[in-house]
Coordinates of C-alpha atoms in Angstrom, one line a residue:
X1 CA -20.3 -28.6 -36.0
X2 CA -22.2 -28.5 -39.0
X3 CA -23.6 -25.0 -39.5
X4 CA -19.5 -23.8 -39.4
X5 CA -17.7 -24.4 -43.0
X6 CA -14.5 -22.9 -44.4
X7 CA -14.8 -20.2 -41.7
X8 CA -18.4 -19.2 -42.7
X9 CA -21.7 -19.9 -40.5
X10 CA -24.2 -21.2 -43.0
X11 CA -27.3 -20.2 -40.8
X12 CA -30.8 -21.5 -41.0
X13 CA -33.8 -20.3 -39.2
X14 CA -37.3 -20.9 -39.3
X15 CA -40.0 -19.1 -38.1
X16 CA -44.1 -20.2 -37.8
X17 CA -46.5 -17.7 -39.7
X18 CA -49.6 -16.8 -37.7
X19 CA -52.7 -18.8 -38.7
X20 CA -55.6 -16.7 -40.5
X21 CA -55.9 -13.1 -40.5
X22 CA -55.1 -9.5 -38.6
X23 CA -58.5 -8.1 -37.0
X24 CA -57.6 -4.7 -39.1
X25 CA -57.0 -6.2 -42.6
X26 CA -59.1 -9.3 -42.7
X27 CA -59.0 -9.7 -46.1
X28 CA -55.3 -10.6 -46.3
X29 CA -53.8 -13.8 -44.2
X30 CA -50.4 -13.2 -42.6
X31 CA -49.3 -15.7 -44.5
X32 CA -50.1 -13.5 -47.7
X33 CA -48.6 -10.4 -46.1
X34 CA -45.5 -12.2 -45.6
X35 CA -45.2 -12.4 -49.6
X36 CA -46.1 -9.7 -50.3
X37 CA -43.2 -7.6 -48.1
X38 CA -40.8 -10.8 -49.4
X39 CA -42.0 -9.5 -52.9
X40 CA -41.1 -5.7 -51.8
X41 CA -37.3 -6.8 -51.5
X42 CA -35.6 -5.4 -54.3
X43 CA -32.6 -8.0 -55.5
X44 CA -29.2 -7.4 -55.2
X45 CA -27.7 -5.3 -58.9
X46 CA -25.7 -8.4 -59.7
X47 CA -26.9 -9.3 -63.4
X48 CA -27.6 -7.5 -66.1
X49 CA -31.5 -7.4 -65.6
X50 CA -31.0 -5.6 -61.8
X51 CA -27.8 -3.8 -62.9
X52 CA -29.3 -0.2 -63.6
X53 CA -32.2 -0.5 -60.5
X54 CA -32.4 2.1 -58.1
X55 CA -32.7 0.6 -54.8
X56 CA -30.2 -2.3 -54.6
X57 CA -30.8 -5.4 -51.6
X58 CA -31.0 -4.7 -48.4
X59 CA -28.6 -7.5 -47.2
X60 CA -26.0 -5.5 -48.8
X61 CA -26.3 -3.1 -46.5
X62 CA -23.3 -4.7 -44.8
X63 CA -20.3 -7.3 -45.0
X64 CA -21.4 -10.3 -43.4
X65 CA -23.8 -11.5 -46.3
X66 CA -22.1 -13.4 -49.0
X67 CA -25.7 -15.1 -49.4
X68 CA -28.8 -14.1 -48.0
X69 CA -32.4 -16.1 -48.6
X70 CA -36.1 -15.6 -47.4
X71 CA -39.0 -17.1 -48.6
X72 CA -42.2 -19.3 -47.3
X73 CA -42.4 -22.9 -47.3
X74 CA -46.0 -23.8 -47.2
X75 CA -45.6 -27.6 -45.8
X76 CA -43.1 -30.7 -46.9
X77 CA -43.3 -32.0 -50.4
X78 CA -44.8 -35.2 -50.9
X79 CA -42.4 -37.3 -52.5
X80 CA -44.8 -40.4 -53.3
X81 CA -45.3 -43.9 -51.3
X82 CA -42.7 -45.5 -50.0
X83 CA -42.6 -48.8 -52.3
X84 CA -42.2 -52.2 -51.8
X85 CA -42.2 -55.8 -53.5
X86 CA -46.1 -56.5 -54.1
X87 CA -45.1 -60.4 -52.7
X88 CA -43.4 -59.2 -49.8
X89 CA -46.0 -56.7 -48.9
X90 CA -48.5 -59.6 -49.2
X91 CA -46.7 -61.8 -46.9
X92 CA -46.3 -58.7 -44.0
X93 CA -49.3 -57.5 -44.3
X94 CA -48.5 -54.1 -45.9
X95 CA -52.0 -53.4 -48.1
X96 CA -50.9 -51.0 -50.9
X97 CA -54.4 -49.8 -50.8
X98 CA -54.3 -48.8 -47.7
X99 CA -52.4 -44.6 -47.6
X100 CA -49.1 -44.1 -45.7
X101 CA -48.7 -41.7 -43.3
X102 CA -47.5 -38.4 -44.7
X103 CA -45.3 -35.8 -43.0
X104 CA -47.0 -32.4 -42.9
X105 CA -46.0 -29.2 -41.3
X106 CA -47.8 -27.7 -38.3
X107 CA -48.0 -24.5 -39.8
X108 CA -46.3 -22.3 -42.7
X109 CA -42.8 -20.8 -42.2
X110 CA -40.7 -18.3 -43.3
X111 CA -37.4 -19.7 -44.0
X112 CA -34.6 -17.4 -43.6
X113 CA -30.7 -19.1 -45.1
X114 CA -27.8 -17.2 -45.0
X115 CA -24.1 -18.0 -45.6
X116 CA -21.8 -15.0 -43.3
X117 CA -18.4 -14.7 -41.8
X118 CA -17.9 -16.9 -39.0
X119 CA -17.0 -13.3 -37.2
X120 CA -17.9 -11.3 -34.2
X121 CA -16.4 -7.9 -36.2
X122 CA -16.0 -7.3 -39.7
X123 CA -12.4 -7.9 -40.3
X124 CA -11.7 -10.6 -38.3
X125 CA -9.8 -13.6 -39.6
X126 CA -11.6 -16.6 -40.0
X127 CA -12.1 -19.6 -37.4
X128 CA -10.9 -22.9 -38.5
X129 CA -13.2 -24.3 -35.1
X130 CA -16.2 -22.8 -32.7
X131 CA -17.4 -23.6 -29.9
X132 CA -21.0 -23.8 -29.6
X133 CA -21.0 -20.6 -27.1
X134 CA -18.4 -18.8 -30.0
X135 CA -20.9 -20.2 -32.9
X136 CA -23.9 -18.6 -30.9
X137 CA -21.8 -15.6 -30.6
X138 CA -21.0 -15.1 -34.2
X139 CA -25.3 -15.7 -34.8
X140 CA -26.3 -13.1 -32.7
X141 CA -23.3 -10.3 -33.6
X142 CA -24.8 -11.2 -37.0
X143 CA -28.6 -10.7 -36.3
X144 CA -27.5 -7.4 -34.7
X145 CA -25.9 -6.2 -38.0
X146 CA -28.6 -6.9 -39.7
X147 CA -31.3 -4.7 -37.1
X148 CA -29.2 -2.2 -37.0
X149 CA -29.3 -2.1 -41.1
X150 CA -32.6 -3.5 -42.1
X151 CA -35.1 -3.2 -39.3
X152 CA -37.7 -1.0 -41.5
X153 CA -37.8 -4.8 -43.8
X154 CA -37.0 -7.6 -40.6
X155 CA -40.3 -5.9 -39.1
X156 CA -42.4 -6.0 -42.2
X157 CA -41.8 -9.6 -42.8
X158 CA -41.4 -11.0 -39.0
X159 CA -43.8 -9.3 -37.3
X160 CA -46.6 -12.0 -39.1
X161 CA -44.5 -14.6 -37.8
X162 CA -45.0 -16.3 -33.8
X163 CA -43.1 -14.6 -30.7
X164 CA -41.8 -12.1 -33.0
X165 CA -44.1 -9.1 -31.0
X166 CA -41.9 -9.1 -28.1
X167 CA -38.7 -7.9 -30.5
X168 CA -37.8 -4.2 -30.1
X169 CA -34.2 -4.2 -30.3
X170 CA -30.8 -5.8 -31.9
X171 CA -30.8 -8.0 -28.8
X172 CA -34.3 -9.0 -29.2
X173 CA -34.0 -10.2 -32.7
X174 CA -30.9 -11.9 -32.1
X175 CA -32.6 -13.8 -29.3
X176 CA -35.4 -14.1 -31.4
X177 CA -33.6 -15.8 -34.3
X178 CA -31.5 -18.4 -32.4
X179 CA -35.2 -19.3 -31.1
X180 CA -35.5 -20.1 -34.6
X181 CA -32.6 -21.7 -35.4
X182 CA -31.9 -25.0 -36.7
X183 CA -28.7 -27.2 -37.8
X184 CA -27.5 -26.6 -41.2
X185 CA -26.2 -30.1 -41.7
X186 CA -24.8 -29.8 -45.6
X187 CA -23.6 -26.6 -46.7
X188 CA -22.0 -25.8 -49.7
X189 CA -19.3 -23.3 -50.1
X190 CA -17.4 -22.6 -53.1
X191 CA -14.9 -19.9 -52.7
X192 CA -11.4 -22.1 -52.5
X193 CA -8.5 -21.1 -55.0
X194 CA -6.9 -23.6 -57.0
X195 CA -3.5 -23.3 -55.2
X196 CA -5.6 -22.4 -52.0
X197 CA -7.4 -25.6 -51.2
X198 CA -7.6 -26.6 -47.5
X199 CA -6.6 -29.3 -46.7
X200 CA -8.9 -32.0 -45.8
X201 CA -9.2 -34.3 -43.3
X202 CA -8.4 -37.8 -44.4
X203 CA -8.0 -40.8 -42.1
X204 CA -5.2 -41.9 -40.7
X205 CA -4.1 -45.1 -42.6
X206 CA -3.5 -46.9 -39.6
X207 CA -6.8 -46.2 -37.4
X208 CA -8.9 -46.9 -41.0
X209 CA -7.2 -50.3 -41.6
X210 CA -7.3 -51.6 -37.9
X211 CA -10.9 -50.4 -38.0
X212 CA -11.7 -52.3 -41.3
X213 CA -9.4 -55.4 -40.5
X214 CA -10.3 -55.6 -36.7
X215 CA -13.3 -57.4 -36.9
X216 CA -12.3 -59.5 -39.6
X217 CA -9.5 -60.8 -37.5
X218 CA -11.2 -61.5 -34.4
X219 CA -13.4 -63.9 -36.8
X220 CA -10.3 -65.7 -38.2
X221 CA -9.2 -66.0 -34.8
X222 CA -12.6 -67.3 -33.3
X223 CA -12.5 -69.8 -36.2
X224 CA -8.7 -70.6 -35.7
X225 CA -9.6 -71.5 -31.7
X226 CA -12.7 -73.3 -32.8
X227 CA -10.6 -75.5 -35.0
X228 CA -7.6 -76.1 -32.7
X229 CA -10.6 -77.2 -29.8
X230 CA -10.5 -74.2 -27.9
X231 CA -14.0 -73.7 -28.3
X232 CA -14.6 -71.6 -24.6
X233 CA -11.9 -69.2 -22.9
X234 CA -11.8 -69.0 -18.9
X235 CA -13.0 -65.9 -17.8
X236 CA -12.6 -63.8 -14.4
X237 CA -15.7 -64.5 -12.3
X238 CA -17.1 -66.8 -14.6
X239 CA -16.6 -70.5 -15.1
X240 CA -16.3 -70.1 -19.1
X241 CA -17.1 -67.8 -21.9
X242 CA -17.4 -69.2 -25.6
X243 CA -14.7 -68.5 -27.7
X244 CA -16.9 -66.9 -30.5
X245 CA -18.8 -65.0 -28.0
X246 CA -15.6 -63.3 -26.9
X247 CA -14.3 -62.4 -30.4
X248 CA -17.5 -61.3 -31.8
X249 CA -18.5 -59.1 -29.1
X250 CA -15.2 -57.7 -29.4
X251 CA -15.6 -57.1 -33.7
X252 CA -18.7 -55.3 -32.6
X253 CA -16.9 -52.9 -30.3
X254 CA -14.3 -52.5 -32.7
X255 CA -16.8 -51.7 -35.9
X256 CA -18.8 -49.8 -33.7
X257 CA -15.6 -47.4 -32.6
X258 CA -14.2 -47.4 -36.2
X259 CA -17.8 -46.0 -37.5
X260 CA -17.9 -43.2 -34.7
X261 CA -14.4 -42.3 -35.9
X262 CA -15.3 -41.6 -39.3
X263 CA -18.0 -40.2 -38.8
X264 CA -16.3 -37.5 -36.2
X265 CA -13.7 -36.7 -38.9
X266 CA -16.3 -36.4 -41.6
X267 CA -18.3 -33.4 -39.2
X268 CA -15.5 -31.6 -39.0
X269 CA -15.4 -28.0 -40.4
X270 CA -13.1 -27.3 -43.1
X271 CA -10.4 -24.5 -42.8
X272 CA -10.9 -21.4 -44.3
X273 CA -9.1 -20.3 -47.2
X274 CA -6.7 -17.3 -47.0
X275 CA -9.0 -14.8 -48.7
X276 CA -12.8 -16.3 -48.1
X277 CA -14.2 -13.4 -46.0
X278 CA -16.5 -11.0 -47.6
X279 CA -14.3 -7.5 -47.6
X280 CA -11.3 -9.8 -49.3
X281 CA -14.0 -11.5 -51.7
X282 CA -15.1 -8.0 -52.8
X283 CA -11.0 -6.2 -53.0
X284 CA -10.5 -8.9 -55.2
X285 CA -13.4 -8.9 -57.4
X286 CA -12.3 -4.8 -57.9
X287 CA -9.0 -5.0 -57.9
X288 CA -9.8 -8.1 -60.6
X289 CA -12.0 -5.7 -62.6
X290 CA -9.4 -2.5 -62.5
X291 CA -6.5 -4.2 -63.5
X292 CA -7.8 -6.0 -66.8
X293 CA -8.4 -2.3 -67.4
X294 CA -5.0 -1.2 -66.7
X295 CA -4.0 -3.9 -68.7
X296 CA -5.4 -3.1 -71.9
X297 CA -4.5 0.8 -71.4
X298 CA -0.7 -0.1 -70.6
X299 CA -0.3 -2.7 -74.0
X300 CA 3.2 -1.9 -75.7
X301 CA 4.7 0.9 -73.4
X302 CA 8.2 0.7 -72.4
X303 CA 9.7 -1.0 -69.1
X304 CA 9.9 1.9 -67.0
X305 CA 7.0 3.4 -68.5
X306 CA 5.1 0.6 -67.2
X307 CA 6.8 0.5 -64.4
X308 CA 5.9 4.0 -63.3
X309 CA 2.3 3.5 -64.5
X310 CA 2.1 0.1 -62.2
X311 CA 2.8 2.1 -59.7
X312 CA 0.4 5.0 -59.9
X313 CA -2.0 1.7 -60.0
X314 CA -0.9 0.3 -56.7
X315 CA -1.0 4.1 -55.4
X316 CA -4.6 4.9 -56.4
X317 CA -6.1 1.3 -55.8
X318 CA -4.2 0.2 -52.4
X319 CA -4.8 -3.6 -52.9
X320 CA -3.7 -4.1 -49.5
X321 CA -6.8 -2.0 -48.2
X322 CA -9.8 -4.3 -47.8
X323 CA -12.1 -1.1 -46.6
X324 CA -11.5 1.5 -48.9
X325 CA -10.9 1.4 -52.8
X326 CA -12.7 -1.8 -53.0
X327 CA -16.5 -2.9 -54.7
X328 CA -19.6 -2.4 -52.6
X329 CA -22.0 -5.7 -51.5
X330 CA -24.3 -6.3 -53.6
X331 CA -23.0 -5.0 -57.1
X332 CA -21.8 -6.7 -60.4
X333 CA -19.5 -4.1 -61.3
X334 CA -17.0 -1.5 -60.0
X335 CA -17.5 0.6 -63.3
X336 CA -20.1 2.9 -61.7
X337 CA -18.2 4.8 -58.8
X338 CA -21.3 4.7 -57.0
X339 CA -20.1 1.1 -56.6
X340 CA -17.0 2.0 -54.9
X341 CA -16.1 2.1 -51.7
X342 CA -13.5 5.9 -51.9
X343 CA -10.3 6.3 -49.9
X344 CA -12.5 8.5 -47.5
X345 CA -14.6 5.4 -46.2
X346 CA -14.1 3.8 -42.7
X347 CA -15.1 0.3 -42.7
X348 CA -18.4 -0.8 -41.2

């Protein structure tokens, strides 16, 4: 299943912008007004340019988005004709004067990307495998987190976008967005430790070489037959089949079986890594950020000095605790404490 990777959904939807204009603004196409509330977003503080804003994304209003992305897509890019040998187009008849067909888009979209926890609750550990009823479950729990945390924006944007004036609740939208949906067939994910690294799923030695040497022996043995005059083979129900009949519709099979094998074990989803959900992403980039600290103040003491003052560390920071004492969504840096997530906090 391609949209599920390393225990993350990698989810794209698009939706169709209206065509022309709303009767009470005229002068502004929905197209248009979907930029302009795209342009309203404010970014996420994560570099130095967004660090001191005052509003902060409103994807990290909650822990499923490790990466969130909207924006319009006018129609496909035109990449050029599709070229050809000037003599070979001569002889079939392809004029180069003539223009190809060109792939255009029925109307504009709003794209809307998003790599999340492959989770029904925040917390959960990660899948290694869905089903497409699980997959469509972890979708619409996650469309639901994100009504119930940025409807004010999802309405702004959607509502100049087809079928969306129907959507009035979580449900709705959730509906509304697998409506939208389509496969994410290459997603990239880049979270895996060093010493963490799934493992991957290799062929078998044995099915790879009888699929790769298969067919090359049922040739050799068509050509032994051939050679030794057993040029036909007596068949069940028929007088005779010829020998190189038999062993190349049989190569075929074979190659044909070998191909969908590979390409089976290349679909499959890698495992997750022990710590690539959000809530253990963001205890480690704190705890990560604290302890250089603790190591610079803590230079020199004694052994028990430094034992006891580890200790007060592990006390205050809990790096066990993946809901409390840990960096909020959507921050570079757990210097500010409004960037923490206190003791107090129950997880969301």
């Amino acid at each position: 299943m391609p949209d599920l990777d390393s225990g993350h959904i990698f989810l794209t939807t698009m939706a169709p912008i209206k065509p022309g204009a709303p009767k009470d603004n005229p002068q502004t196409s929905y197209e248009q007004r979907v930029r302009i509330a795209l342009a309203k977003f404010p970014t996420a503080n994560q570099s130095p340019a967004t660090v001191e804003d005052r509003y902060n994304s409103p994807f990290a209003r909650n822990l499923r988005n490790h990466l969130a992305r909207m924006f319009v897509l006018n129609d496909t890019i035109y990449n050029g004709r599709i070229t050809q040998n000037p003599l070979l187009a001569q002889l079939t008849g392809n004029k180069q004067s003539v223009p190809q067909p060109v792939d255009r888009l029925n109307a504009p979209y709003l794209i809307f990307c998003a790599d999340v926890d492959a989770v029904t609750e925040v917390g959960d550990p990660l899948p290694t495998e869905l089903s497409p009823p699980q997959a469509r479950a972890v979708r619409d729990a996650y469309a639901r987190t994100l009504w119930e945390t940025m409807e004010e924006e999802l309405r702004d944007v959607y509502s100049n976008c087809y079928g969306f004036d129907d959507v009035n609740s979580a449900e709705d939208f959730a509906s509304y967005l697998n409506r939208c949906h389509v496969e994410t067939t290459m997603p990239f994910h880049d979270y895996y430790l060093e010493l963490e690294t799934a493992k991957f799923h290799n062929l078998p030695l044995t099915p790879l070489l009888v699929g790769v040497l298969a067919p090359l022996a049922f040739g050799l043995l068509t050509l032994a037959l051939w050679l030794f005059g057993f040029g036909t083979v007596p068949m069940l129900g028929w007088p005779t089949l010829p020998t190189w009949i038999l062993s190349i519709g049989l190569g075929i099979v074979l190659a044909v079986l070998a191909i969908k094998f590979a390409i089976s074990n290349g679909e499959k989803p890698l495992a997750p890594a022990k710590y690539d959900d959000l809530p253990s992403v963001l205890k480690g980039l704190y705890i990560q950020q604290k302890f250089s600290q603790f190591f610079i103040e803590n230079q020199g003491l004694p052994p028990d000095q430094l034992h006891a003052a580890f200790g007060t560390f592990v006390a205050e920071h809990e790096p066990d605790n993946l809901h409390a004492m840990t960096q909020k969504p959507g921050v570079i840096s757990s210097d500010d404490p409004t960037n923490v997530t206190l003791k107090d906090a129950s997880p969301t």
